[in-house]
XYZ file of C-alpha atoms in Angstrom:
201
model
C -36.441 -31.699 -3.976
C -35.587 -34.957 -2.623
C -32.364 -35.716 -1.049
C -30.741 -37.243 -4.306
C -31.211 -33.752 -5.964
C -30.058 -31.906 -3.046
C -26.492 -33.734 -3.029
C -26.306 -32.954 -6.742
C -27.099 -29.271 -6.198
C -24.431 -29.088 -3.454
C -21.517 -30.933 -5.607
C -22.425 -28.851 -8.363
C -22.463 -25.946 -6.121
C -18.651 -26.672 -4.829
C -17.927 -27.699 -8.480
C -18.806 -24.224 -9.355
C -16.720 -22.681 -6.504
C -13.697 -24.795 -7.422
C -13.806 -23.596 -10.480
C -13.501 -19.872 -10.207
C -11.023 -20.145 -7.284
C -8.805 -21.849 -9.436
C -9.285 -19.206 -12.485
C -8.933 -16.311 -10.371
C -11.607 -14.805 -10.611
C -11.808 -15.108 -6.707
C -8.860 -12.955 -5.077
C -8.128 -11.373 -1.767
C -7.424 -8.328 -3.935
C -4.189 -8.159 -1.934
C -0.528 -7.411 -3.332
C 1.793 -9.077 -0.940
C 4.923 -6.885 -0.394
C 7.531 -8.933 0.418
C 8.374 -9.222 3.350
C 12.513 -8.291 2.875
C 11.500 -4.562 1.368
C 12.199 -0.746 2.822
C 9.180 2.029 2.744
C 9.647 5.840 2.458
C 7.031 7.454 3.707
C 6.481 11.321 4.154
C 3.956 13.038 6.429
C 2.750 16.101 5.274
C 2.801 19.250 7.909
C -1.180 19.905 7.294
C -3.624 18.790 4.821
C -3.682 22.311 2.824
C -2.748 23.027 -0.243
C 0.393 24.602 0.481
C 1.728 21.782 2.643
C 0.664 18.873 0.473
C 2.602 20.864 -2.545
C 5.361 21.046 -0.036
C 5.660 16.953 0.583
C 5.319 15.946 -3.283
C 7.896 18.435 -4.141
C 10.017 16.570 -1.498
C 8.666 13.191 -2.223
C 9.654 13.683 -5.883
C 13.263 14.216 -5.013
C 14.021 12.157 -2.609
C 12.287 8.933 -4.161
C 14.462 10.075 -7.479
C 18.030 10.285 -5.281
C 17.350 6.842 -3.541
C 16.329 4.877 -6.395
C 19.280 5.864 -7.854
C 21.312 4.799 -4.995
C 19.713 1.022 -5.071
C 19.083 0.594 -8.724
C 21.366 -2.007 -9.030
C 21.330 -3.602 -5.663
C 20.310 -6.861 -5.121
C 19.902 -7.715 -1.629
C 17.722 -5.533 1.027
C 21.085 -5.750 3.314
C 22.916 -3.797 0.939
C 19.982 -1.633 0.131
C 19.837 -1.203 3.792
C 23.170 -0.558 4.238
C 23.455 2.503 1.518
C 20.310 4.081 2.673
C 21.522 4.278 6.426
C 24.791 5.382 5.503
C 23.111 8.751 3.087
C 20.037 9.947 5.668
C 22.601 12.714 5.913
C 22.087 13.470 1.853
C 18.695 12.621 2.441
C 18.534 15.676 5.273
C 20.118 17.710 2.593
C 17.548 17.572 -0.174
C 14.661 17.934 2.074
C 16.639 21.156 3.265
C 17.258 22.134 0.127
C 13.178 21.783 -1.611
C 12.206 23.475 1.979
C 14.570 26.646 0.942
C 13.940 26.496 -2.801
C 10.134 26.350 -1.998
C 10.521 29.515 0.655
C 9.425 27.055 3.081
C 10.574 27.661 6.860
C 9.057 24.155 8.243
C 10.970 22.040 10.409
C 11.421 18.074 9.371
C 13.105 15.053 10.917
C 14.479 12.060 8.776
C 14.813 8.701 10.273
C 15.360 5.271 9.223
C 13.657 1.905 11.484
C 9.909 0.443 12.118
C 7.709 2.809 11.625
C 4.216 1.944 12.121
C 1.878 2.403 8.467
C -2.290 2.183 8.933
C -4.205 -0.133 6.443
C -4.140 0.833 3.044
C -6.847 0.794 0.223
C -4.240 1.213 -3.078
C -6.545 0.808 -6.517
C -7.137 -2.724 -6.298
C -4.754 -3.581 -4.082
C -5.090 -3.869 0.203
C -2.368 -3.454 2.125
C -2.298 -4.673 6.022
C -1.416 -2.455 8.691
C 1.777 -3.019 10.693
C 5.102 -1.651 11.816
C 7.391 -1.719 8.689
C 11.308 -0.879 8.154
C 10.883 2.349 6.730
C 12.485 5.582 6.055
C 10.303 8.800 7.678
C 10.332 11.923 6.645
C 8.204 14.332 8.977
C 7.187 17.756 7.793
C 6.582 20.085 10.411
C 3.325 18.403 13.113
C 3.151 15.672 10.427
C 0.125 15.902 10.470
C -1.855 15.666 6.887
C -1.974 13.501 4.558
C 1.021 10.900 4.099
C 2.423 9.175 1.014
C 4.072 6.064 0.499
C 6.370 3.866 -1.433
C 8.480 0.659 -1.477
C 12.275 1.604 -2.272
C 13.477 -1.696 -2.049
C 12.270 -3.438 -4.069
C 11.512 -0.605 -5.996
C 7.941 -0.515 -6.647
C 7.858 3.642 -6.237
C 6.606 4.100 -10.029
C 5.549 7.820 -10.550
C 3.989 9.808 -12.989
C 5.625 12.990 -12.299
C 3.407 15.109 -14.472
C 0.690 14.718 -12.051
C 2.389 13.881 -8.767
C 0.096 10.685 -8.779
C 1.435 6.899 -8.824
C 1.034 4.856 -11.630
C -0.004 1.795 -10.098
C -3.141 2.975 -9.022
C -5.771 4.962 -10.960
C -6.836 6.918 -7.527
C -4.858 9.100 -5.029
C -6.180 6.861 -2.162
C -2.982 6.543 -0.374
C -2.734 9.960 0.205
C -6.183 9.769 2.048
C -6.061 9.165 5.950
C -6.248 5.602 7.316
C -9.687 4.281 6.169
C -11.315 0.881 7.374
C -10.964 -1.811 4.419
C -13.722 -4.240 4.069
C -13.085 -7.168 1.219
C -15.967 -9.127 1.223
C -16.484 -11.970 -1.468
C -19.587 -12.788 -3.375
C -19.153 -16.600 -2.739
C -19.803 -15.862 0.664
C -23.175 -14.327 0.371
C -23.880 -17.306 -1.979
C -22.958 -20.024 0.726
C -25.421 -17.805 3.243
C -28.203 -18.147 0.900
C -27.822 -22.075 0.497
C -27.589 -22.407 4.096
C -30.826 -20.392 4.778
C -32.318 -22.438 2.146
C -31.596 -26.026 3.433
C -32.619 -24.879 6.818
C -36.079 -23.851 5.484
C -36.441 -26.884 3.633
C -35.708 -29.200 7.034
C -37.488 -26.889 8.828
């Protein structure tokens, strides 16, 4: 291939790449949660079926109550104030649920900066970091966790099966995992670079 042909090939390639990028075919698969957000994270005592059932029961009740409290709020300052002022009520909800289930597990409810691992949730990647959140720890807190965003309200739950509607799989409840996002465009570029090297070698 002569030099002119090579230049035309490279131009065509970058036009194609730009078209894919602008059309949205190439995406980072990352849904950005607003910087001003408040999360809810619940840590189960263990991964036993019994402890996971306890976690889901507490999750449903706490999430339903908090969503009612913040439903009409429009600012994170208001939401923060409401949630802080009702931590005792959240503790009462957790205590009541444990009593109804017949569990004697200890628990704690805190509000502040909470460490979150990287999570792959359906088609979205959520980066690790410290985020403002309500943290409910049941017993030893060594089991799989569940989390969602309380404000703005993104905790869309299907209470019939306990899964998040936003995702087809229950990946959020699994332990932290390494998330790798690889674009096919990178592979194409590498292939072309190696091909060009071969021409001029």
